[in-house]
Amino acid sequence: MSEYEKNIERLYQEPVFAKGGGVCRSPWDIDWQDEPFSPRDETLISPIKLPGIMKDIWEKGEPTKTSAVYIHVPFCRLSCTYCAFYKKQADEAAQHAYANLLVKEIQSLKNRPYLTRSKISSIFFGGGTPGILSAADISSIMEAIHEVLPLTKDAEITMESSLSDMTEEKMDAAISCGVNRFSFGVQSFDTKIRNAVGRPLPREEVLKKLSAFAKKDALMILDLIYGLPGETEETMRSDIRDAKACGMAGLDLYQLHILPNSPLGKQFKRWGKSLEIAVLQSLFRTAEDELGRSGAANISCTHWKWHPAERSLYNTLSSSGGDILPLGMACGGEIGGVGLMKPMADAMYSAAVRMGKFLPMGARQSSRYRAFYKAIEGAGDRGVIEPARLAKETALPADLLLTPLLDLWKSWGLVTEAGGVYRYTSSGRYWYRVMIRRMMHAADYMLFGKPDTKKKAHWGGMMNMR
């Protein structure tokens, strides 16, 4: 028996894993024993060592099979009550200067061996609100991208925007330069709900703009949030009908998270309120039911599509372990097995770019088992887990590790199983983040043995896994 197999045997003697990670009364009523996760052998990289490590990556590093680029545009003119992310107030001169810095940063990477060996299949302009940039600035950034970055022929290039910032002129310019997918943070079509959370346009104008954009030669998707103040099962159904009616290729469905420093988070604290799980579940179940009725296909636990060409490729690459090259300030990514955080301060970022340097302000050495963790996370994010296949792909006993846990979850109604393939039910998709974390903790136990309970991971910096 291998050490991995011994650890798996010990793992299922631990009460939390023997019980499936919680107490289940029904698929929707589970008291999870949840906790944050970070790989046990991840380590922070000393700022003194970082330049040498980055030099080695650029010259000798081995890219993942496919990779993506995240381009951060921190400007936003909206004041959405649920948002607490870093952003800068809109200023045309500052936006133009920042776009020029992005162009310089991209050009500084030209002919770096790591990049020339890469196959970039997705680029994602996130923010902030990238659609706030002028048509000319969008064009100049895209020109630099095509000049420097090794894009695959079918690369997905996505630009986020608010509807109030995107114009026909900007969209036409972006499409002519290769942007082929636009993502709009609609959150809800209902005018009262939109007004309550700081979204400026009424439903009628949202429908009009989206319907016009849907006629363009690019895919249009939108985000919906369930759990917003004033939301009901009927408004949820109406939102999904509206999204399909105006020609959207697909949508992302996200649960509202109350961020403590957001205006909405501060309101909830003042009122002594919290999100009610029963209400969130009711809205989620309603949304999934309406999406099913509409003919939408499920890509992952959060993304649905109506158009056959919609892939949600950036999110897929991100969850399954592809390289993510971060460009711009105040953003993160991972290349060459090193997690990176770019500078938050304008002066630090601009100085680095002007010197022709790609400068992270901090970095961590990823786990040597990163590919294994990411294989589990990617399968969990898609909601389709095939333990035998994971074992074959990773050369680690994922089948022995995961099958007992998945069989328990099957008895709870969270997954179905056929031919060794486990698929999430609707309740499984609702709980998927907790389930991923539980599988990650199981993987950690298998790889390293029983953890030291005195050393705790923290939720800070783990918002994508909450």
Short mmCIF file of C-alpha atoms in Angstrom, two decimals:
data_model
loop_
_atom_site.label_atom_id
_atom_site.label_comp_id
_atom_site.label_asym_id
_atom_site.label_seq_id
_atom_site.Cartn_x
_atom_site.Cartn_y
_atom_site.Cartn_z
CA MET A 1 0.00 0.00 0.00
CA SER A 2 1.40 3.40 -1.01
CA GLU A 3 1.68 6.31 1.40
CA TYR A 4 -1.14 8.02 -0.53
CA GLU A 5 -3.39 5.00 -0.01
CA LYS A 6 -2.52 4.90 3.69
CA ASN A 7 -3.43 8.58 4.01
CA ILE A 8 -6.73 8.00 2.20
CA GLU A 9 -7.55 5.19 4.63
CA ARG A 10 -6.79 7.50 7.57
CA LEU A 11 -8.73 10.34 5.92
CA TYR A 12 -12.02 8.44 5.98
CA GLN A 13 -11.52 7.62 9.63
CA GLU A 14 -11.69 11.34 10.37
CA PRO A 15 -15.25 12.22 11.49
CA VAL A 16 -15.67 15.17 9.11
CA PHE A 17 -14.85 13.08 6.01
CA ALA A 18 -16.62 9.96 7.24
CA LYS A 19 -19.77 12.12 7.44
CA GLY A 20 -19.29 13.73 4.00
CA GLY A 21 -18.25 17.11 5.35
CA GLY A 22 -21.44 18.00 7.17
CA VAL A 23 -24.84 16.98 8.44
CA CYS A 24 -27.43 16.49 5.69
CA ARG A 25 -31.16 16.72 6.40
CA SER A 26 -32.05 17.23 2.73
CA PRO A 27 -30.10 18.24 -0.41
CA TRP A 28 -30.92 21.88 0.39
CA ASP A 29 -30.58 21.70 4.17
CA ILE A 30 -26.97 20.86 5.04
CA ASP A 31 -24.85 22.05 7.95
CA TRP A 32 -21.45 22.04 6.30
CA GLN A 33 -18.23 21.93 8.29
CA ASP A 34 -16.67 24.44 5.94
CA GLU A 35 -13.27 26.10 6.10
CA PRO A 36 -11.01 28.00 3.69
CA PHE A 37 -8.36 26.15 1.72
CA SER A 38 -4.88 26.91 0.51
CA PRO A 39 -2.30 24.28 -0.53
CA ARG A 40 -0.06 23.33 2.34
CA ASP A 41 3.20 23.73 0.41
CA GLU A 42 2.49 27.14 -1.15
CA THR A 43 5.06 29.71 0.01
CA LEU A 44 5.54 33.44 -0.30
CA ILE A 45 8.48 34.49 -2.46
CA SER A 46 10.97 36.95 -1.03
CA PRO A 47 11.01 40.29 -2.91
CA ILE A 48 14.79 39.90 -3.12
CA LYS A 49 14.50 36.58 -4.97
CA LEU A 50 11.54 37.54 -7.17
CA PRO A 51 13.44 39.32 -10.01
CA GLY A 52 15.67 36.29 -10.54
CA ILE A 53 12.73 33.91 -10.45
CA MET A 54 10.81 36.00 -13.00
CA LYS A 55 13.90 36.12 -15.25
CA ASP A 56 14.09 32.33 -15.18
CA ILE A 57 10.39 32.03 -16.00
CA TRP A 58 10.60 34.37 -18.99
CA GLU A 59 13.70 32.59 -20.35
CA LYS A 60 13.25 28.94 -19.37
CA GLY A 61 9.72 28.49 -18.00
CA GLU A 62 7.28 25.99 -19.48
CA PRO A 63 3.80 27.40 -20.25
CA THR A 64 0.65 25.40 -19.62
CA LYS A 65 -0.95 23.71 -22.63
CA THR A 66 -3.27 26.67 -23.15
CA SER A 67 -3.20 30.01 -21.39
CA ALA A 68 -5.07 33.27 -20.97
CA VAL A 69 -4.36 36.95 -20.43
CA TYR A 70 -6.21 39.16 -17.97
CA ILE A 71 -6.07 42.91 -18.74
CA HIS A 72 -7.22 45.12 -15.89
CA VAL A 73 -8.87 48.49 -16.46
CA PRO A 74 -9.52 49.95 -12.99
CA PHE A 75 -11.78 52.88 -13.95
CA CYS A 76 -15.50 52.95 -13.15
CA ARG A 77 -18.04 55.75 -12.96
CA LEU A 78 -20.75 53.68 -11.24
CA SER A 79 -21.34 53.31 -7.51
CA CYS A 80 -22.92 49.87 -7.18
CA THR A 81 -23.87 49.25 -3.56
CA TYR A 82 -22.68 45.61 -3.54
CA CYS A 83 -19.19 46.41 -4.90
CA ALA A 84 -16.08 46.85 -2.76
CA PHE A 85 -13.46 46.15 -5.43
CA TYR A 86 -10.54 48.45 -6.14
CA LYS A 87 -11.47 51.06 -8.74
CA LYS A 88 -10.53 54.56 -9.82
CA GLN A 89 -12.90 57.39 -10.64
CA ALA A 90 -13.44 58.06 -14.32
CA ASP A 91 -11.19 60.71 -15.89
CA GLU A 92 -10.61 60.77 -19.66
CA ALA A 93 -7.02 62.02 -19.44
CA ALA A 94 -6.11 59.40 -16.82
CA GLN A 95 -7.83 56.67 -18.84
CA HIS A 96 -5.86 57.60 -21.97
CA ALA A 97 -2.59 57.66 -20.02
CA TYR A 98 -3.38 54.25 -18.53
CA ALA A 99 -4.21 52.81 -21.97
CA ASN A 100 -0.81 54.02 -23.18
CA LEU A 101 0.83 52.26 -20.23
CA LEU A 102 -0.97 49.03 -21.12
CA VAL A 103 0.31 49.31 -24.69
CA LYS A 104 3.87 49.86 -23.43
CA GLU A 105 3.61 46.94 -21.01
CA ILE A 106 2.38 44.60 -23.75
CA GLN A 107 5.14 45.77 -26.12
CA SER A 108 7.78 45.19 -23.42
CA LEU A 109 6.93 41.48 -23.50
CA LYS A 110 7.65 41.05 -27.21
CA ASN A 111 9.81 38.04 -28.08
CA ARG A 112 10.11 36.80 -24.49
CA PRO A 113 10.71 33.04 -24.85
CA TYR A 114 8.00 32.08 -22.36
CA LEU A 115 5.41 33.96 -24.40
CA THR A 116 6.61 32.72 -27.77
CA ARG A 117 6.14 29.16 -26.48
CA SER A 118 2.63 29.93 -25.20
CA LYS A 119 -0.73 29.34 -26.86
CA ILE A 120 -3.06 32.08 -25.68
CA SER A 121 -6.66 31.04 -26.26
CA SER A 122 -8.42 33.69 -24.18
CA ILE A 123 -8.03 37.37 -23.35
CA PHE A 124 -10.27 39.01 -20.78
CA PHE A 125 -10.59 42.76 -20.27
CA GLY A 126 -11.87 43.12 -16.69
CA GLY A 127 -12.25 45.93 -14.22
CA GLY A 128 -13.51 48.32 -13.21
CA THR A 129 -15.27 48.93 -16.48
CA PRO A 130 -13.05 48.37 -19.56
CA GLY A 131 -15.85 49.69 -21.79
CA ILE A 132 -15.15 53.12 -20.32
CA LEU A 133 -12.07 53.44 -22.58
CA SER A 134 -12.34 55.41 -25.82
CA ALA A 135 -12.61 53.66 -29.18
CA ALA A 136 -9.11 54.87 -30.07
CA ASP A 137 -7.61 53.51 -26.84
CA ILE A 138 -9.34 50.14 -27.28
CA SER A 139 -7.93 49.96 -30.81
CA SER A 140 -4.38 50.80 -29.73
CA ILE A 141 -4.41 48.13 -26.99
CA MET A 142 -5.78 45.51 -29.40
CA GLU A 143 -3.15 46.44 -31.99
CA ALA A 144 -0.41 45.78 -29.41
CA ILE A 145 -2.05 42.48 -28.46
CA HIS A 146 -2.03 41.23 -32.05
CA GLU A 147 1.55 42.40 -32.52
CA VAL A 148 2.97 40.73 -29.39
CA LEU A 149 0.79 37.94 -28.01
CA PRO A 150 0.65 34.48 -29.65
CA LEU A 151 -3.12 34.07 -30.00
CA THR A 152 -4.73 30.87 -31.19
CA LYS A 153 -6.91 31.19 -34.30
CA ASP A 154 -10.10 30.74 -32.30
CA ALA A 155 -9.05 32.86 -29.30
CA GLU A 156 -11.91 34.20 -27.20
CA ILE A 157 -11.42 37.93 -26.54
CA THR A 158 -13.87 39.30 -23.99
CA MET A 159 -14.49 42.88 -22.91
CA GLU A 160 -16.50 43.69 -19.80
CA SER A 161 -18.56 46.86 -19.73
CA SER A 162 -21.49 48.57 -18.15
CA LEU A 163 -24.28 49.33 -20.61
CA SER A 164 -24.05 53.02 -19.79
CA ASP A 165 -20.40 53.14 -20.94
CA MET A 166 -20.60 51.03 -24.10
CA THR A 167 -21.53 52.80 -27.34
CA GLU A 168 -22.01 51.59 -30.92
CA GLU A 169 -18.78 53.38 -31.90
CA LYS A 170 -16.73 51.68 -29.19
CA MET A 171 -18.24 48.27 -29.89
CA ASP A 172 -17.67 48.54 -33.63
CA ALA A 173 -14.06 49.60 -33.04
CA ALA A 174 -13.49 46.72 -30.62
CA ILE A 175 -15.05 44.14 -32.96
CA SER A 176 -13.03 45.41 -35.92
CA CYS A 177 -9.87 44.85 -33.83
CA GLY A 178 -10.77 41.30 -32.82
CA VAL A 179 -12.90 41.52 -29.67
CA ASN A 180 -15.50 38.77 -30.18
CA ARG A 181 -17.31 38.62 -26.85
CA PHE A 182 -18.82 41.27 -24.58
CA SER A 183 -19.92 40.79 -20.99
CA PHE A 184 -22.37 43.20 -19.35
CA GLY A 185 -22.97 43.41 -15.61
CA VAL A 186 -26.74 43.78 -15.86
CA GLN A 187 -27.36 42.02 -12.48
CA SER A 188 -31.13 42.55 -12.87
CA PHE A 189 -33.43 44.01 -15.53
CA ASP A 190 -35.96 45.19 -12.96
CA THR A 191 -35.79 49.00 -12.75
CA LYS A 192 -36.53 49.22 -9.01
CA ILE A 193 -33.90 46.62 -8.15
CA ARG A 194 -31.37 48.29 -10.45
CA ASN A 195 -31.97 51.70 -8.88
CA ALA A 196 -31.63 50.22 -5.39
CA VAL A 197 -28.14 48.87 -6.12
CA GLY A 198 -26.82 51.82 -8.14
CA ARG A 199 -27.37 50.66 -11.74
CA PRO A 200 -28.51 53.73 -13.70
CA LEU A 201 -30.50 52.52 -16.73
CA PRO A 202 -34.19 51.45 -16.57
CA ARG A 203 -35.32 48.06 -17.88
CA GLU A 204 -36.63 49.42 -21.18
CA GLU A 205 -33.31 51.03 -22.05
CA VAL A 206 -31.35 47.95 -20.99
CA LEU A 207 -33.47 45.78 -23.29
CA LYS A 208 -33.10 48.26 -26.16
CA LYS A 209 -29.30 48.48 -25.92
CA LEU A 210 -28.75 44.75 -25.48
CA SER A 211 -31.06 43.92 -28.39
CA ALA A 212 -29.11 46.30 -30.63
CA PHE A 213 -25.74 44.94 -29.49
CA ALA A 214 -26.91 41.34 -30.03
CA LYS A 215 -27.13 42.06 -33.77
CA LYS A 216 -23.38 42.74 -33.89
CA ASP A 217 -20.80 40.20 -35.06
CA ALA A 218 -19.83 39.13 -31.53
CA LEU A 219 -21.27 37.12 -28.67
CA MET A 220 -23.08 39.02 -25.91
CA ILE A 221 -23.40 37.65 -22.40
CA LEU A 222 -24.53 39.17 -19.12
CA ASP A 223 -24.25 38.65 -15.39
CA LEU A 224 -27.27 38.18 -13.14
CA ILE A 225 -27.05 38.23 -9.35
CA TYR A 226 -29.58 36.42 -7.18
CA GLY A 227 -30.19 37.75 -3.69
CA LEU A 228 -30.32 41.48 -4.49
CA PRO A 229 -32.66 43.61 -2.32
CA GLY A 230 -36.22 43.42 -3.66
CA GLU A 231 -35.64 40.33 -5.80
CA THR A 232 -38.45 37.76 -5.98
CA GLU A 233 -39.01 34.50 -7.81
CA GLU A 234 -41.03 36.39 -10.43
CA THR A 235 -38.35 39.04 -11.05
CA MET A 236 -35.81 36.20 -11.33
CA ARG A 237 -37.87 34.46 -14.00
CA SER A 238 -38.47 37.75 -15.78
CA ASP A 239 -34.73 38.52 -15.83
CA ILE A 240 -33.95 35.23 -17.56
CA ARG A 241 -36.77 35.65 -20.07
CA ASP A 242 -35.52 39.17 -20.82
CA ALA A 243 -31.95 37.92 -21.30
CA LYS A 244 -33.03 35.35 -23.87
CA ALA A 245 -35.50 37.70 -25.57
CA CYS A 246 -32.85 40.31 -26.30
CA GLY A 247 -30.53 37.78 -27.93
CA MET A 248 -27.91 37.01 -25.30
CA ALA A 249 -25.55 34.12 -26.09
CA GLY A 250 -25.45 33.13 -22.42
CA LEU A 251 -25.35 34.36 -18.86
CA ASP A 252 -23.46 34.01 -15.60
CA LEU A 253 -25.60 33.45 -12.51
CA TYR A 254 -23.92 34.54 -9.29
CA GLN A 255 -25.03 34.57 -5.68
CA LEU A 256 -24.88 37.93 -3.92
CA HIS A 257 -22.02 38.08 -1.45
CA ILE A 258 -22.17 40.83 1.13
CA LEU A 259 -18.69 42.37 1.12
CA PRO A 260 -18.12 44.07 4.50
CA ASN A 261 -16.67 47.28 3.05
CA SER A 262 -19.30 47.73 0.34
CA PRO A 263 -22.15 50.23 0.86
CA LEU A 264 -24.62 47.33 0.91
CA GLY A 265 -22.46 45.47 3.44
CA LYS A 266 -22.43 48.52 5.71
CA GLN A 267 -26.21 48.85 5.36
CA PHE A 268 -26.72 45.21 6.33
CA LYS A 269 -24.48 45.71 9.36
CA ARG A 270 -26.42 48.79 10.46
CA TRP A 271 -29.71 46.97 10.04
CA GLY A 272 -28.44 43.80 11.73
CA LYS A 273 -29.41 41.84 8.61
CA SER A 274 -27.84 38.90 6.82
CA LEU A 275 -28.65 36.99 3.66
CA GLU A 276 -31.24 34.29 4.30
CA ILE A 277 -30.16 30.94 2.90
CA ALA A 278 -33.76 29.85 2.29
CA VAL A 279 -34.39 32.95 0.15
CA LEU A 280 -31.14 32.50 -1.80
CA GLN A 281 -31.96 28.85 -2.46
CA SER A 282 -35.47 29.69 -3.60
CA LEU A 283 -34.14 32.26 -6.08
CA PHE A 284 -31.43 29.87 -7.31
CA ARG A 285 -33.88 27.03 -7.85
CA THR A 286 -36.25 29.37 -9.66
CA ALA A 287 -33.43 30.62 -11.90
CA GLU A 288 -32.27 27.10 -12.76
CA ASP A 289 -35.83 26.03 -13.51
CA GLU A 290 -36.40 28.99 -15.82
CA LEU A 291 -33.04 28.48 -17.55
CA GLY A 292 -33.97 24.86 -18.18
CA ARG A 293 -37.38 25.86 -19.56
CA SER A 294 -35.67 28.39 -21.84
CA GLY A 295 -33.48 25.73 -23.45
CA ALA A 296 -30.22 27.00 -21.97
CA ALA A 297 -27.34 24.52 -21.67
CA ASN A 298 -25.24 24.35 -18.53
CA ILE A 299 -21.49 24.99 -19.11
CA SER A 300 -20.46 25.19 -15.46
CA CYS A 301 -22.03 25.70 -12.06
CA THR A 302 -22.44 29.41 -12.79
CA HIS A 303 -22.62 29.72 -16.58
CA TRP A 304 -25.36 28.89 -19.06
CA LYS A 305 -25.54 29.30 -22.83
CA TRP A 306 -28.18 29.66 -25.53
CA HIS A 307 -25.77 30.15 -28.44
CA PRO A 308 -23.76 27.06 -29.49
CA ALA A 309 -20.59 29.16 -29.99
CA GLU A 310 -20.54 30.41 -26.38
CA ARG A 311 -17.65 28.79 -24.43
CA SER A 312 -16.94 30.90 -21.31
CA LEU A 313 -13.34 29.95 -22.01
CA TYR A 314 -11.55 32.37 -19.69
CA ASN A 315 -13.43 31.10 -16.64
CA THR A 316 -12.79 27.50 -17.67
CA LEU A 317 -9.05 28.09 -18.07
CA SER A 318 -8.88 29.98 -14.78
CA SER A 319 -10.51 27.20 -12.75
CA SER A 320 -8.67 24.34 -14.46
CA GLY A 321 -5.14 25.66 -14.05
CA GLY A 322 -4.16 27.41 -17.27
CA ASP A 323 -1.60 30.21 -17.07
CA ILE A 324 -3.18 33.62 -16.49
CA LEU A 325 -0.84 36.47 -17.45
CA PRO A 326 -1.94 39.63 -15.58
CA LEU A 327 -1.49 42.94 -17.39
CA GLY A 328 -2.21 46.34 -15.86
CA MET A 329 -2.24 47.44 -12.25
CA ALA A 330 -4.02 45.95 -9.22
CA CYS A 331 -4.63 42.49 -10.68
CA GLY A 332 -3.37 38.97 -10.17
CA GLY A 333 -2.53 35.89 -12.18
CA GLU A 334 -0.18 32.94 -12.38
CA ILE A 335 2.58 31.96 -14.81
CA GLY A 336 5.37 29.43 -14.54
CA GLY A 337 3.99 28.05 -11.29
CA VAL A 338 4.23 31.44 -9.59
CA GLY A 339 1.18 33.40 -8.42
CA LEU A 340 1.57 37.13 -9.04
CA MET A 341 -0.03 40.33 -7.76
CA LYS A 342 0.59 43.50 -9.76
CA PRO A 343 1.18 46.90 -8.07
CA MET A 344 -1.79 48.70 -6.54
CA ALA A 345 -0.11 52.13 -6.58
CA ASP A 346 -0.21 54.19 -9.79
CA ALA A 347 3.34 55.45 -9.32
CA MET A 348 4.81 51.97 -8.83
CA TYR A 349 3.01 50.51 -11.85
CA SER A 350 3.77 53.41 -14.20
CA ALA A 351 7.45 53.54 -13.15
CA ALA A 352 7.87 49.83 -13.83
CA VAL A 353 6.25 50.07 -17.26
CA ARG A 354 8.33 53.10 -18.26
CA MET A 355 11.47 51.11 -17.36
CA GLY A 356 10.27 48.21 -19.51
CA LYS A 357 9.82 45.92 -16.52
CA PHE A 358 7.04 43.45 -15.75
CA LEU A 359 6.94 44.04 -12.01
CA PRO A 360 4.75 42.13 -9.53
CA MET A 361 4.47 43.67 -6.07
CA GLY A 362 4.17 40.22 -4.52
CA ALA A 363 4.35 36.56 -5.46
CA ARG A 364 3.93 33.06 -4.10
CA GLN A 365 5.41 29.75 -5.20
CA SER A 366 2.55 27.48 -6.20
CA SER A 367 2.16 23.98 -4.83
CA ARG A 368 4.15 21.26 -6.55
CA TYR A 369 0.79 19.49 -6.77
CA ARG A 370 -0.91 22.47 -8.41
CA ALA A 371 -1.98 20.44 -11.46
CA PHE A 372 -3.76 17.93 -9.20
CA TYR A 373 -5.56 20.59 -7.18
CA LYS A 374 -6.58 22.42 -10.35
CA ALA A 375 -7.84 19.24 -12.00
CA ILE A 376 -10.17 18.73 -9.04
CA GLU A 377 -11.21 22.39 -8.96
CA GLY A 378 -11.87 22.45 -12.71
CA ALA A 379 -14.02 19.31 -12.55
CA GLY A 380 -15.87 20.67 -9.52
CA ASP A 381 -16.46 23.99 -11.27
CA ARG A 382 -17.93 22.23 -14.32
CA GLY A 383 -20.03 19.98 -12.09
CA VAL A 384 -18.85 16.82 -13.86
CA ILE A 385 -16.33 14.68 -11.96
CA GLU A 386 -14.83 11.46 -13.32
CA PRO A 387 -12.43 10.15 -10.64
CA ALA A 388 -10.85 7.43 -12.81
CA ARG A 389 -10.07 9.95 -15.53
CA LEU A 390 -8.57 12.38 -13.01
CA ALA A 391 -6.39 9.55 -11.69
CA LYS A 392 -5.16 8.73 -15.19
CA GLU A 393 -4.47 12.37 -16.09
CA THR A 394 -2.65 13.24 -12.86
CA ALA A 395 -0.97 9.89 -12.05
CA LEU A 396 -2.36 10.20 -8.52
CA PRO A 397 -5.10 8.00 -6.95
CA ALA A 398 -7.97 10.47 -7.41
CA ASP A 399 -10.39 7.57 -7.84
CA LEU A 400 -9.57 6.10 -4.42
CA LEU A 401 -9.64 9.57 -2.90
CA LEU A 402 -12.87 11.01 -4.31
CA THR A 403 -15.20 8.07 -4.96
CA PRO A 404 -16.17 7.46 -1.28
CA LEU A 405 -16.92 11.16 -0.79
CA LEU A 406 -18.88 11.43 -4.04
CA ASP A 407 -20.87 8.31 -3.17
CA LEU A 408 -21.85 9.92 0.13
CA TRP A 409 -22.92 13.05 -1.73
CA LYS A 410 -24.89 10.86 -4.13
CA SER A 411 -26.85 9.50 -1.17
CA TRP A 412 -27.50 13.12 -0.13
CA GLY A 413 -28.90 13.99 -3.57
CA LEU A 414 -26.05 16.36 -4.52
CA VAL A 415 -24.76 14.28 -7.44
CA THR A 416 -25.92 11.53 -9.77
CA GLU A 417 -23.64 8.79 -11.06
CA ALA A 418 -23.52 6.79 -14.27
CA GLY A 419 -20.54 4.84 -15.56
CA GLY A 420 -18.20 6.33 -12.99
CA VAL A 421 -19.10 9.91 -13.95
CA TYR A 422 -20.62 12.07 -11.20
CA ARG A 423 -22.76 15.05 -12.19
CA TYR A 424 -24.05 17.73 -9.86
CA THR A 425 -27.76 18.05 -9.34
CA SER A 426 -29.28 21.53 -8.92
CA SER A 427 -28.54 21.42 -5.19
CA GLY A 428 -24.98 20.31 -5.96
CA ARG A 429 -24.50 23.36 -8.17
CA TYR A 430 -25.80 25.55 -5.36
CA TRP A 431 -23.27 24.08 -2.88
CA TYR A 432 -20.46 23.61 -5.42
CA ARG A 433 -17.92 25.95 -3.81
CA VAL A 434 -18.21 24.20 -0.44
CA MET A 435 -17.92 20.84 -2.17
CA ILE A 436 -14.78 21.91 -4.05
CA ARG A 437 -13.17 23.04 -0.81
CA ARG A 438 -14.04 19.74 0.87
CA MET A 439 -12.45 17.82 -2.03
CA MET A 440 -9.38 20.07 -1.85
CA HIS A 441 -8.96 19.36 1.86
CA ALA A 442 -9.25 15.65 1.10
CA ALA A 443 -6.54 15.98 -1.57
CA ASP A 444 -4.32 17.85 0.88
CA TYR A 445 -4.71 15.05 3.45
CA MET A 446 -3.84 12.42 0.84
CA LEU A 447 -0.72 14.28 -0.27
CA PHE A 448 0.65 15.40 3.09
CA GLY A 449 -1.12 13.46 5.82
CA LYS A 450 -3.14 14.84 8.71
CA PRO A 451 -2.87 18.64 8.86
CA ASP A 452 -1.66 20.64 11.82
CA THR A 453 -4.89 22.12 13.16
CA LYS A 454 -2.92 24.99 14.73
CA LYS A 455 -2.11 26.32 11.25
CA LYS A 456 -5.23 27.82 9.74
CA ALA A 457 -5.96 29.15 6.27
CA HIS A 458 -7.93 32.39 6.12
CA TRP A 459 -10.76 33.64 3.93
CA GLY A 460 -8.81 36.81 3.03
CA GLY A 461 -7.79 36.75 -0.63
CA MET A 462 -9.99 33.71 -1.32
CA MET A 463 -13.11 35.45 -2.60
CA ASN A 464 -13.09 33.39 -5.80
CA MET A 465 -13.48 30.23 -3.70
CA ARG A 466 -16.20 31.44 -1.34
#
